Coordinates of C-alpha atoms in Angstrom, one line a residue:
X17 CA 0.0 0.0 0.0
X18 CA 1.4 3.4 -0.7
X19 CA 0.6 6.5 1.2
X20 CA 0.9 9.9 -0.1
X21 CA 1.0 13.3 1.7
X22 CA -2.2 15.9 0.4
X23 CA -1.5 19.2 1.9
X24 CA -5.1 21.4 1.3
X25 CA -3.9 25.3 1.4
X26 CA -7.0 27.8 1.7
X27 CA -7.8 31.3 2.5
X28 CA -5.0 34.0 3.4
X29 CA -2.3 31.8 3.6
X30 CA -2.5 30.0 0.5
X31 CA 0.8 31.5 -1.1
X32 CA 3.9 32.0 0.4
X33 CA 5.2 35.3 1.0
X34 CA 8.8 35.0 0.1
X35 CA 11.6 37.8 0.2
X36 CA 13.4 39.1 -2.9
X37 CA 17.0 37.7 -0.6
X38 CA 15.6 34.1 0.0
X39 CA 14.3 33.7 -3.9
X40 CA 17.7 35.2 -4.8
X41 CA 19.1 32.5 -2.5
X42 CA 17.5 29.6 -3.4
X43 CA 17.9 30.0 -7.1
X44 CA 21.6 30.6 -6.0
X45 CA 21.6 27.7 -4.8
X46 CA 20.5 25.4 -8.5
X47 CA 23.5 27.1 -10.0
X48 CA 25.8 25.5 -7.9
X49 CA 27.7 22.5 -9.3
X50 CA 26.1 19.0 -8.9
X51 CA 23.2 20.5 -7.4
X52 CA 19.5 19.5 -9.2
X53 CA 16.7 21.9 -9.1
X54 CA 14.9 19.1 -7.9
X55 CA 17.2 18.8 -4.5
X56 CA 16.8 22.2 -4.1
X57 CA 13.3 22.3 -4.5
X58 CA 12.6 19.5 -2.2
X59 CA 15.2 21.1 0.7
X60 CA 12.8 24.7 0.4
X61 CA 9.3 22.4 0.4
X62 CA 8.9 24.0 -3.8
X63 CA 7.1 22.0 -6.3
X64 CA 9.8 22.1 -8.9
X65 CA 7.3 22.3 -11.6
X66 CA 6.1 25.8 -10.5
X67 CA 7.9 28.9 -12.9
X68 CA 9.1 32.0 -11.0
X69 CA 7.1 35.6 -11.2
X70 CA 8.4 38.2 -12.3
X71 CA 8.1 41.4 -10.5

């Protein structure tokens, strides 16, 4: 049997609020050598899937 993890997000907080320095950060962090956007995203809780916004 496999179990999988559903996490329901409503109301208010139902996107992140992130800083300019932590996005800045975390994409630092892909560009490093060896490192998959996939790691990265799992280490920050990201679906990797989701495309940055511009501001």
């Amino acid at each position: 049997m496999s179990v999988h993890r559903m996490e329901i997000l409503s109301g208010a907080d139902r996107r992140r609020n992130w800083s300019k320095p932590l996005k800045e950060r975390i994409v630092s962090e892909t560009l490093e050598p060896g490192v998959t956007v996939t790691e990265v995203a799992r280490r920050h809780d990201i679906d990797r899937s989701l495309e940055p916004v511009a501001e």
